[in-house]
Amino acid sequence: MSINVDMKALFEAGAHFGHKTSRWHPKMAQYIHSKRGDSHIINLDKTVEQLEAALPEITKTIENNKQVLFVGTKKQAREIVREAALAAGQPYVVERWIGGMLTNAQTINSRIKNLKNLEKRMSTGELTNRYNKLEVQRFQEQIDADNIKYGGIKEMRGKPGLVFVADAIVDTNAVKEANKLGIPVVALADSNTNPAGIEYVIPSNDDALGAVKLILDYAVQAVADGQKVSEKKEGK
């Protein structure tokens, strides 16, 4: 199932507005249309082309029973990235990227296991029965803090099949860790981004939340398409 990307909608969302020409990254030259004043204008033909190449990869990842990890720790984009991941039923990281989140799976898995164990003991009443009020409160505070760190990847099944990054500069560490493990990366890249290490560069204004949301909506649709195929295979 191919998804047709609407260039007019991207334009209306401001996806074409790049950064000041003085801040550009030369490796983004192929994705730049022109200059307007002292700012670059992103070539939306390229944005559509790149998105239409990336979306089938997202679908294929889901068809192959692998997950897409959505990453967006930039404060103003956190909520829309979280909402997209939840709508897609996929893991996400929207708070601080903790070093080793992908490359140090053993440590991260051990912390998630501990979090799930605490949650289970809290929900069954075991902690309330065994400890006083203050101690129970401390356990709850630990659960809450760990959920902020790891809640979005609590149900991640091992290594994701693909990582979707909403801002390649802010979340460069996610890109680097994915590269180390050979996990393909789809990432929004503004005119000031070094696109090295990103298999599917989506040239776009990464500060215009309307543009980020629109691109995330396409990604969610690509996940849904993959889920339909996967369910057919399983005879659901």
Coordinates of N, CA and C in Angstrom, one line a residue:
M1 N 0.8 -1.2 0.0 CA 0.0 0.0 0.0 C 0.9 1.2 0.0
S2 N 0.8 2.0 -1.1 CA 1.6 3.2 -1.1 C 0.9 4.4 -0.6
I3 N 1.6 5.2 0.1 CA 1.0 6.4 0.7 C 1.4 7.6 -0.2
N4 N 0.4 8.4 -0.6 CA 0.7 9.6 -1.4 C 0.9 10.8 -0.5
V5 N 2.1 11.4 -0.5 CA 2.4 12.5 0.3 C 1.9 13.8 -0.3
D6 N 1.2 14.6 0.4 CA 0.6 15.9 -0.1 C 1.5 17.1 0.1
M7 N 2.1 17.5 -1.0 CA 3.1 18.6 -1.0 C 2.5 19.9 -0.5
K8 N 1.2 20.1 -0.9 CA 0.5 21.3 -0.6 C 0.4 21.4 1.0
A9 N 0.0 20.3 1.6 CA -0.1 20.2 3.1 C 1.2 20.5 3.7
L10 N 2.3 20.0 3.2 CA 3.6 20.2 3.7 C 4.0 21.7 3.6
F11 N 3.6 22.3 2.5 CA 3.9 23.8 2.3 C 3.1 24.6 3.3
E12 N 1.8 24.2 3.4 CA 1.0 25.0 4.3 C 1.4 24.9 5.8
A13 N 2.1 23.7 6.1 CA 2.6 23.5 7.5 C 3.9 24.2 7.7
G14 N 4.5 24.8 6.7 CA 5.8 25.5 6.8 C 7.0 24.6 6.8
A15 N 6.9 23.4 6.2 CA 8.0 22.4 6.1 C 9.2 22.9 5.3
H16 N 8.9 23.9 4.4 CA 9.9 24.4 3.5 C 10.9 25.5 4.1
F17 N 10.5 26.0 5.3 CA 11.4 27.0 5.8 C 12.6 26.5 6.5
G18 N 13.8 26.7 5.9 CA 15.0 26.3 6.5 C 15.6 27.3 7.5
H19 N 16.8 27.1 7.9 CA 17.5 28.0 8.8 C 18.2 29.1 8.1
K20 N 18.8 30.0 8.8 CA 19.6 31.1 8.2 C 20.7 30.4 7.3
T21 N 21.0 31.1 6.2 CA 22.0 30.5 5.3 C 23.4 30.4 6.0
S22 N 23.6 31.2 7.0 CA 24.9 31.2 7.7 C 25.0 29.9 8.6
R23 N 23.9 29.3 8.9 CA 23.9 28.1 9.7 C 23.7 26.8 9.0
W24 N 23.7 26.8 7.7 CA 23.4 25.6 6.9 C 24.5 24.6 7.0
H25 N 24.2 23.3 6.7 CA 25.2 22.3 6.6 C 25.3 21.9 5.1
P26 N 26.6 22.0 4.5 CA 26.8 21.8 3.1 C 26.2 20.5 2.6
K27 N 26.2 19.5 3.5 CA 25.7 18.1 3.0 C 24.2 18.1 2.8
M28 N 23.5 19.2 3.2 CA 22.1 19.3 2.9 C 21.8 20.1 1.6
A29 N 22.9 20.4 0.9 CA 22.7 21.2 -0.4 C 21.7 20.6 -1.4
Q30 N 21.8 19.2 -1.5 CA 20.9 18.6 -2.5 C 19.4 18.7 -2.2
Y31 N 19.1 19.1 -0.9 CA 17.7 19.2 -0.5 C 17.2 20.6 -0.4
I32 N 18.1 21.6 -0.8 CA 17.7 23.0 -0.7 C 17.3 23.5 -2.0
H33 N 16.2 24.2 -2.0 CA 15.6 24.8 -3.3 C 16.2 26.1 -3.7
S34 N 16.3 27.0 -2.7 CA 16.8 28.4 -3.0 C 17.0 29.1 -1.7
K35 N 17.3 30.4 -1.8 CA 17.5 31.3 -0.7 C 16.4 32.3 -0.7
R36 N 15.8 32.7 0.4 CA 14.9 33.8 0.5 C 15.4 34.7 1.6
G37 N 15.8 35.9 1.2 CA 16.5 36.8 2.2 C 17.7 36.1 2.7
D38 N 17.8 35.9 4.0 CA 19.0 35.3 4.6 C 18.7 33.8 5.1
S39 N 17.6 33.3 4.5 CA 17.3 31.9 5.0 C 17.2 30.9 3.8
H40 N 17.4 29.7 4.0 CA 17.2 28.7 3.0 C 15.8 28.2 2.9
I41 N 15.4 27.8 1.7 CA 14.1 27.2 1.4 C 14.3 25.8 1.0
I42 N 13.7 24.9 1.8 CA 13.9 23.4 1.5 C 13.0 23.0 0.3
N43 N 13.6 22.2 -0.5 CA 12.9 21.7 -1.7 C 11.9 20.6 -1.3
L44 N 10.6 21.0 -1.4 CA 9.6 20.0 -1.0 C 9.4 18.9 -1.9
D45 N 9.9 19.0 -3.2 CA 9.9 17.9 -4.1 C 10.7 16.8 -3.5
K46 N 11.9 17.2 -2.9 CA 12.8 16.2 -2.3 C 12.1 15.6 -1.0
T47 N 11.4 16.5 -0.2 CA 10.8 16.0 1.0 C 9.8 14.9 0.6
V48 N 9.0 15.2 -0.4 CA 8.0 14.2 -0.8 C 8.7 12.9 -1.3
E49 N 9.7 13.1 -2.1 CA 10.5 11.9 -2.7 C 11.0 11.1 -1.5
Q50 N 11.7 11.7 -0.5 CA 12.3 11.0 0.6 C 11.3 10.3 1.5
L51 N 10.1 11.0 1.7 CA 9.1 10.4 2.5 C 8.5 9.2 1.8
E52 N 8.3 9.3 0.5 CA 7.7 8.2 -0.2 C 8.6 7.0 -0.3
A53 N 9.9 7.3 -0.1 CA 10.9 6.2 -0.1 C 10.9 5.6 1.4
A54 N 10.8 6.4 2.4 CA 10.9 6.0 3.8 C 9.7 5.2 4.3
L55 N 8.5 5.7 3.9 CA 7.2 5.1 4.4 C 7.1 3.6 4.1
P56 N 7.4 3.1 2.9 CA 7.3 1.7 2.7 C 8.3 0.9 3.6
E57 N 9.4 1.5 4.0 CA 10.4 0.8 4.9 C 9.8 0.7 6.3
I58 N 9.0 1.7 6.7 CA 8.3 1.6 8.0 C 7.3 0.5 8.0
T59 N 6.5 0.5 6.9 CA 5.5 -0.6 6.7 C 6.1 -2.0 6.7
K60 N 7.2 -2.1 6.0 CA 7.9 -3.4 5.9 C 8.4 -3.9 7.2
T61 N 8.9 -2.9 8.0 CA 9.4 -3.2 9.4 C 8.3 -3.9 10.2
I62 N 7.1 -3.3 10.1 CA 6.0 -3.8 10.9 C 5.5 -5.1 10.4
E63 N 5.5 -5.2 9.0 CA 5.1 -6.5 8.4 C 6.0 -7.7 8.9
N64 N 7.3 -7.3 9.1 CA 8.3 -8.3 9.5 C 8.3 -8.5 11.0
N65 N 7.2 -8.0 11.7 CA 7.0 -8.2 13.1 C 8.1 -7.6 14.0
K66 N 8.6 -6.5 13.4 CA 9.6 -5.7 14.2 C 8.9 -4.4 14.6
Q67 N 9.5 -3.6 15.5 CA 8.9 -2.4 16.0 C 9.7 -1.2 15.5
V68 N 9.0 0.0 15.4 CA 9.6 1.2 15.1 C 9.7 2.1 16.4
L69 N 10.9 2.5 16.7 CA 11.1 3.3 17.9 C 11.0 4.8 17.5
F70 N 10.0 5.5 18.1 CA 9.9 6.9 17.8 C 10.7 7.7 18.8
V71 N 11.5 8.6 18.4 CA 12.3 9.4 19.3 C 12.1 10.9 19.0
G72 N 11.8 11.7 20.1 CA 11.7 13.1 20.0 C 11.8 13.8 21.3
T73 N 13.0 14.1 21.8 CA 13.2 14.6 23.1 C 13.2 16.1 23.2
K74 N 13.1 16.8 22.0 CA 13.0 18.3 22.0 C 11.7 18.7 22.7
K75 N 11.8 19.5 23.7 CA 10.7 19.9 24.6 C 9.4 20.2 23.9
Q76 N 9.5 21.0 22.8 CA 8.2 21.5 22.2 C 7.6 20.4 21.3
A77 N 8.3 19.3 21.0 CA 7.8 18.3 20.1 C 7.4 17.0 20.9
R78 N 7.8 16.9 22.1 CA 7.6 15.7 22.9 C 6.2 15.1 22.8
E79 N 5.2 16.0 23.0 CA 3.8 15.5 23.1 C 3.3 14.9 21.8
I80 N 3.7 15.6 20.7 CA 3.2 15.1 19.4 C 3.9 13.8 19.0
V81 N 5.2 13.6 19.4 CA 5.9 12.4 19.2 C 5.3 11.3 20.0
R82 N 5.0 11.5 21.3 CA 4.4 10.6 22.2 C 3.0 10.1 21.6
E83 N 2.2 11.1 21.2 CA 0.9 10.8 20.7 C 0.9 9.9 19.4
A84 N 1.9 10.2 18.6 CA 2.1 9.5 17.3 C 2.5 8.0 17.7
A85 N 3.4 7.9 18.6 CA 3.9 6.5 19.0 C 2.7 5.7 19.6
L86 N 1.9 6.4 20.5 CA 0.8 5.7 21.1 C -0.3 5.3 20.1
A87 N -0.5 6.2 19.1 CA -1.5 5.9 18.1 C -1.0 4.8 17.2
A88 N 0.3 4.6 17.0 CA 0.8 3.6 16.2 C 1.1 2.3 17.0
G89 N 1.0 2.4 18.4 CA 1.2 1.2 19.2 C 2.7 0.8 19.2
Q90 N 3.6 1.8 19.1 CA 5.0 1.6 19.0 C 5.8 2.2 20.2
P91 N 7.0 1.7 20.5 CA 7.8 2.3 21.6 C 8.2 3.7 21.3
Y92 N 8.6 4.4 22.4 CA 9.0 5.8 22.1 C 9.9 6.3 23.2
V93 N 10.7 7.3 22.9 CA 11.6 8.0 23.9 C 11.3 9.5 23.7
V94 N 10.7 10.2 24.7 CA 10.5 11.6 24.5 C 11.1 12.4 25.6
E95 N 11.6 11.8 26.6 CA 12.3 12.5 27.7 C 13.8 12.4 27.3
R96 N 14.7 12.5 28.2 CA 16.1 12.5 27.9 C 16.5 11.1 27.3
W97 N 17.4 11.2 26.2 CA 17.9 9.9 25.7 C 19.0 9.5 26.6
I98 N 18.8 8.3 27.2 CA 19.8 7.8 28.2 C 20.9 7.0 27.4
G99 N 22.1 7.4 27.6 CA 23.2 6.7 26.9 C 23.1 5.2 27.1
G100 N 23.2 4.4 26.0 CA 23.1 3.0 26.0 C 21.7 2.4 25.9
M101 N 20.7 3.3 25.6 CA 19.3 2.9 25.5 C 19.2 1.8 24.5
L102 N 20.0 1.8 23.4 CA 20.0 0.7 22.4 C 21.2 -0.2 22.5
T103 N 22.3 0.5 22.8 CA 23.6 -0.3 22.7 C 23.9 -1.0 24.0
N104 N 23.3 -0.6 25.1 CA 23.5 -1.3 26.4 C 22.2 -2.0 26.9
A105 N 21.7 -2.9 26.0 CA 20.4 -3.5 26.3 C 20.3 -4.2 27.6
Q106 N 21.4 -4.8 28.0 CA 21.4 -5.6 29.2 C 21.0 -4.8 30.5
T107 N 21.7 -3.6 30.6 CA 21.5 -2.7 31.7 C 20.1 -2.1 31.6
I108 N 19.7 -1.7 30.5 CA 18.3 -1.1 30.3 C 17.2 -2.1 30.6
N109 N 17.4 -3.3 30.1 CA 16.4 -4.4 30.3 C 16.3 -4.7 31.8
S110 N 17.4 -4.7 32.5 CA 17.4 -4.9 33.9 C 16.6 -3.9 34.7
R111 N 16.8 -2.6 34.3 CA 16.1 -1.5 34.9 C 14.6 -1.6 34.6
I112 N 14.2 -2.0 33.4 CA 12.8 -2.1 33.0 C 12.2 -3.3 33.8
K113 N 12.9 -4.3 34.0 CA 12.5 -5.5 34.7 C 12.2 -5.1 36.2
N114 N 13.1 -4.3 36.7 CA 12.9 -3.9 38.1 C 11.7 -3.0 38.2
L115 N 11.5 -2.1 37.2 CA 10.3 -1.2 37.2 C 9.0 -2.0 37.2
K116 N 9.0 -3.0 36.3 CA 7.8 -3.8 36.1 C 7.5 -4.6 37.4
N117 N 8.6 -5.1 38.0 CA 8.4 -5.8 39.3 C 7.8 -4.9 40.4
L118 N 8.4 -3.7 40.5 CA 7.9 -2.7 41.5 C 6.4 -2.4 41.2
E119 N 6.1 -2.2 40.0 CA 4.7 -1.9 39.6 C 3.7 -3.0 40.0
K120 N 4.2 -4.3 39.7 CA 3.4 -5.4 40.1 C 3.2 -5.5 41.6
R121 N 4.2 -5.3 42.3 CA 4.2 -5.4 43.8 C 3.3 -4.3 44.3
M122 N 3.3 -3.1 43.7 CA 2.4 -2.0 44.1 C 1.0 -2.3 43.8
S123 N 0.7 -2.9 42.6 CA -0.7 -3.1 42.2 C -1.3 -4.2 43.0
T124 N -0.5 -5.2 43.4 CA -1.1 -6.3 44.2 C -1.3 -6.0 45.6
G125 N -0.7 -4.9 46.1 CA -0.8 -4.5 47.5 C 0.3 -5.0 48.3
E126 N 1.2 -5.7 47.7 CA 2.3 -6.3 48.5 C 3.1 -5.2 49.2
L127 N 3.5 -4.1 48.5 CA 4.3 -3.1 49.1 C 3.5 -2.3 50.3
T128 N 2.2 -2.1 50.0 CA 1.4 -1.5 51.0 C 1.3 -2.3 52.3
N129 N 1.2 -3.6 52.1 CA 1.1 -4.5 53.3 C 2.4 -4.7 54.0
R130 N 3.5 -4.5 53.3 CA 4.8 -4.8 54.0 C 5.5 -3.6 54.5
Y131 N 5.2 -2.4 54.0 CA 5.9 -1.2 54.3 C 5.0 -0.1 54.9
N132 N 5.6 0.9 55.6 CA 4.8 2.0 56.1 C 4.5 3.0 55.0
K133 N 3.7 4.0 55.3 CA 3.2 4.9 54.4 C 4.3 5.7 53.6
L134 N 5.3 6.1 54.4 CA 6.4 6.9 53.8 C 7.3 6.0 52.9
E135 N 7.5 4.8 53.3 CA 8.3 3.9 52.4 C 7.5 3.6 51.1
V136 N 6.2 3.4 51.2 CA 5.4 3.1 50.0 C 5.4 4.3 49.1
Q137 N 5.4 5.5 49.7 CA 5.5 6.7 48.9 C 6.8 6.8 48.1
R138 N 7.9 6.4 48.8 CA 9.2 6.4 48.1 C 9.2 5.4 47.0
F139 N 8.6 4.2 47.2 CA 8.5 3.2 46.1 C 7.8 3.8 44.9
Q140 N 6.6 4.5 45.2 CA 5.8 5.1 44.1 C 6.6 6.2 43.4
E141 N 7.4 7.0 44.1 CA 8.2 8.0 43.5 C 9.3 7.4 42.6
Q142 N 9.8 6.2 43.0 CA 10.8 5.5 42.1 C 10.1 5.0 40.9
I143 N 8.9 4.5 41.0 CA 8.1 4.0 39.9 C 7.9 5.1 38.9
D144 N 7.4 6.3 39.4 CA 7.1 7.4 38.6 C 8.4 7.9 37.9
A145 N 9.5 8.0 38.6 CA 10.7 8.5 38.0 C 11.2 7.5 36.9
D146 N 11.1 6.2 37.2 CA 11.5 5.2 36.2 C 10.6 5.2 34.9
N147 N 9.3 5.5 35.2 CA 8.4 5.5 34.0 C 8.7 6.7 33.1
I148 N 9.2 7.8 33.7 CA 9.6 9.0 32.9 C 10.7 8.6 32.0
K149 N 11.7 7.8 32.6 CA 12.9 7.4 31.8 C 12.6 6.3 30.8
Y150 N 11.9 5.3 31.3 CA 11.8 4.0 30.5 C 10.3 3.6 30.1
G151 N 9.3 4.4 30.5 CA 7.9 4.0 30.3 C 7.6 3.8 28.8
G152 N 8.2 4.6 27.9 CA 7.9 4.5 26.5 C 8.5 3.2 25.8
I153 N 9.6 2.7 26.5 CA 10.2 1.5 25.9 C 10.0 0.2 26.7
K154 N 9.0 0.3 27.7 CA 8.7 -0.8 28.6 C 8.3 -2.1 27.8
E155 N 7.6 -1.9 26.7 CA 7.1 -3.0 26.0 C 7.9 -3.2 24.7
M156 N 9.1 -2.6 24.6 CA 9.9 -2.8 23.4 C 10.5 -4.2 23.4
R157 N 10.3 -4.9 22.2 CA 10.7 -6.3 22.1 C 12.1 -6.4 21.5
G158 N 13.1 -6.2 22.4 CA 14.5 -6.3 21.9 C 14.8 -5.1 21.0
K159 N 15.7 -5.4 20.0 CA 16.2 -4.3 19.2 C 15.1 -3.9 18.2
P160 N 14.8 -2.6 18.1 CA 13.7 -2.2 17.1 C 14.2 -2.4 15.7
G161 N 13.3 -2.5 14.7 CA 13.6 -2.7 13.3 C 14.0 -1.4 12.6
L162 N 13.6 -0.3 13.2 CA 13.8 1.0 12.6 C 13.6 2.1 13.7
V163 N 14.4 3.2 13.6 CA 14.3 4.3 14.5 C 13.8 5.5 13.7
F164 N 12.7 6.1 14.2 CA 12.2 7.4 13.6 C 12.6 8.5 14.5
V165 N 13.3 9.5 14.0 CA 13.8 10.6 14.8 C 13.2 11.9 14.3
A166 N 12.6 12.7 15.3 CA 11.9 13.9 14.9 C 12.8 15.1 14.8
D167 N 14.1 15.0 15.3 CA 15.0 16.1 15.1 C 16.4 15.5 15.2
A168 N 17.1 15.4 14.1 CA 18.3 14.7 14.0 C 19.5 15.3 14.7
I169 N 19.4 16.6 15.0 CA 20.4 17.3 15.8 C 20.2 17.1 17.3
V170 N 19.0 17.3 17.8 CA 18.7 17.1 19.2 C 19.0 15.7 19.6
D171 N 18.6 14.7 18.7 CA 18.7 13.3 19.1 C 19.8 12.6 18.3
T172 N 20.9 13.3 18.2 CA 22.0 12.7 17.4 C 22.5 11.4 18.1
N173 N 22.4 11.3 19.4 CA 22.8 10.1 20.1 C 22.0 8.9 19.8
A174 N 20.7 9.1 19.5 CA 19.8 8.0 19.1 C 20.3 7.5 17.7
V175 N 20.6 8.5 16.8 CA 21.1 8.1 15.5 C 22.4 7.3 15.6
K176 N 23.3 7.8 16.4 CA 24.6 7.1 16.6 C 24.5 5.7 17.1
E177 N 23.6 5.5 18.1 CA 23.4 4.2 18.7 C 22.8 3.2 17.7
A178 N 21.8 3.8 16.9 CA 21.2 3.0 15.9 C 22.2 2.6 14.8
N179 N 23.1 3.5 14.4 CA 24.1 3.2 13.5 C 25.0 2.1 13.9
K180 N 25.4 2.2 15.2 CA 26.3 1.1 15.8 C 25.7 -0.3 15.7
L181 N 24.3 -0.3 15.8 CA 23.7 -1.6 15.8 C 23.1 -2.0 14.4
G182 N 23.4 -1.1 13.4 CA 22.9 -1.4 12.0 C 21.4 -1.2 11.9
I183 N 20.8 -0.4 12.7 CA 19.3 -0.2 12.7 C 19.1 1.0 11.7
P184 N 18.3 0.8 10.7 CA 18.0 2.0 9.8 C 17.3 3.1 10.5
V185 N 17.7 4.3 10.1 CA 17.1 5.6 10.7 C 16.4 6.4 9.7
V186 N 15.1 6.8 10.1 CA 14.4 7.8 9.3 C 14.4 9.0 10.2
A187 N 14.8 10.2 9.6 CA 14.9 11.4 10.5 C 14.6 12.6 9.8
L188 N 13.9 13.5 10.5 CA 13.7 14.9 9.9 C 15.0 15.6 10.0
A189 N 15.4 16.3 8.9 CA 16.6 17.0 8.9 C 16.4 18.4 8.3
D190 N 16.7 19.4 9.1 CA 16.5 20.8 8.7 C 17.8 21.2 7.9
S191 N 17.9 22.4 7.4 CA 19.0 22.8 6.6 C 20.3 22.9 7.3
N192 N 20.3 22.9 8.6 CA 21.5 23.0 9.4 C 22.0 21.6 9.9
T193 N 21.4 20.5 9.4 CA 21.7 19.2 9.9 C 22.7 18.5 9.1
N194 N 23.6 17.7 9.8 CA 24.5 16.8 9.1 C 23.8 15.5 8.9
P195 N 23.4 15.1 7.6 CA 22.6 13.9 7.4 C 23.3 12.6 7.4
A196 N 24.6 12.7 7.7 CA 25.4 11.4 7.8 C 24.8 10.4 8.8
G197 N 24.7 9.2 8.4 CA 24.2 8.2 9.3 C 22.7 8.0 9.3
I198 N 22.0 8.8 8.4 CA 20.6 8.7 8.3 C 20.2 8.1 7.0
E199 N 19.7 6.9 7.0 CA 19.3 6.2 5.7 C 18.2 6.9 5.0
Y200 N 17.3 7.4 5.7 CA 16.1 8.1 5.0 C 16.0 9.5 5.6
V201 N 16.7 10.5 4.9 CA 16.7 11.9 5.3 C 15.4 12.5 4.9
I202 N 14.6 13.1 5.8 CA 13.4 13.8 5.4 C 13.6 15.3 5.6
P203 N 14.0 16.0 4.5 CA 14.3 17.4 4.6 C 13.1 18.2 5.0
S204 N 13.1 18.8 6.1 CA 12.0 19.6 6.6 C 12.3 20.5 7.8
N205 N 11.6 21.6 7.9 CA 11.7 22.4 9.1 C 11.3 21.6 10.3
D206 N 12.3 21.4 11.2 CA 12.0 20.6 12.4 C 11.5 21.4 13.6
D207 N 11.3 22.7 13.4 CA 10.8 23.5 14.5 C 9.3 23.8 14.3
A208 N 8.8 23.7 13.0 CA 7.4 23.9 12.7 C 6.6 22.7 13.2
L209 N 5.9 22.8 14.3 CA 5.2 21.6 14.9 C 4.2 21.0 13.9
G210 N 3.5 21.9 13.1 CA 2.5 21.4 12.2 C 3.2 20.5 11.2
A211 N 4.4 20.8 10.7 CA 5.1 20.0 9.7 C 5.6 18.7 10.4
V212 N 6.1 18.8 11.6 CA 6.5 17.6 12.3 C 5.3 16.6 12.5
K213 N 4.2 17.2 12.9 CA 3.0 16.4 13.2 C 2.5 15.7 11.9
L214 N 2.5 16.5 10.8 CA 2.1 16.0 9.5 C 2.9 14.8 9.1
I215 N 4.2 14.9 9.2 CA 5.2 13.8 8.8 C 5.0 12.6 9.7
L216 N 4.8 12.9 11.0 CA 4.5 11.8 12.0 C 3.2 11.1 11.6
D217 N 2.2 11.8 11.2 CA 0.9 11.2 10.8 C 1.1 10.2 9.6
Y218 N 2.0 10.6 8.7 CA 2.3 9.7 7.6 C 3.0 8.4 8.1
A219 N 3.9 8.6 9.1 CA 4.6 7.5 9.7 C 3.6 6.5 10.4
V220 N 2.6 7.1 11.1 CA 1.6 6.3 11.8 C 0.8 5.6 10.8
Q221 N 0.5 6.2 9.7 CA -0.3 5.5 8.6 C 0.5 4.3 8.1
A222 N 1.8 4.5 7.9 CA 2.7 3.5 7.4 C 2.7 2.3 8.3
V223 N 2.7 2.6 9.6 CA 2.7 1.5 10.6 C 1.4 0.8 10.5
A224 N 0.3 1.5 10.4 CA -1.1 0.9 10.3 C -1.1 -0.1 9.1
D225 N -0.6 0.4 8.0 CA -0.6 -0.4 6.8 C 0.2 -1.7 7.0
G226 N 1.3 -1.6 7.7 CA 2.1 -2.8 8.0 C 1.4 -3.8 9.0
Q227 N 0.6 -3.2 9.9 CA -0.1 -4.0 10.9 C -1.3 -4.8 10.2
K228 N -1.9 -4.2 9.2 CA -3.0 -4.8 8.5 C -2.4 -6.1 7.7
V229 N -1.3 -5.9 7.1 CA -0.6 -7.0 6.4 C -0.2 -8.1 7.3
S230 N 0.4 -7.7 8.5 CA 0.8 -8.6 9.5 C -0.4 -9.4 10.1
E231 N -1.5 -8.8 10.3 CA -2.7 -9.4 10.8 C -3.3 -10.4 9.8
K232 N -3.2 -10.1 8.5 CA -3.7 -11.0 7.5 C -2.9 -12.2 7.4
K233 N -1.5 -12.1 7.6 CA -0.6 -13.2 7.6 C -1.0 -14.1 8.7
E234 N -1.3 -13.5 9.9 CA -1.6 -14.3 11.1 C -3.1 -14.8 11.1
G235 N -3.8 -14.4 10.0 CA -5.2 -14.9 9.9 C -6.2 -14.3 10.9
K236 N -5.9 -13.0 11.3 CA -6.7 -12.4 12.3 C -7.9 -11.7 11.7

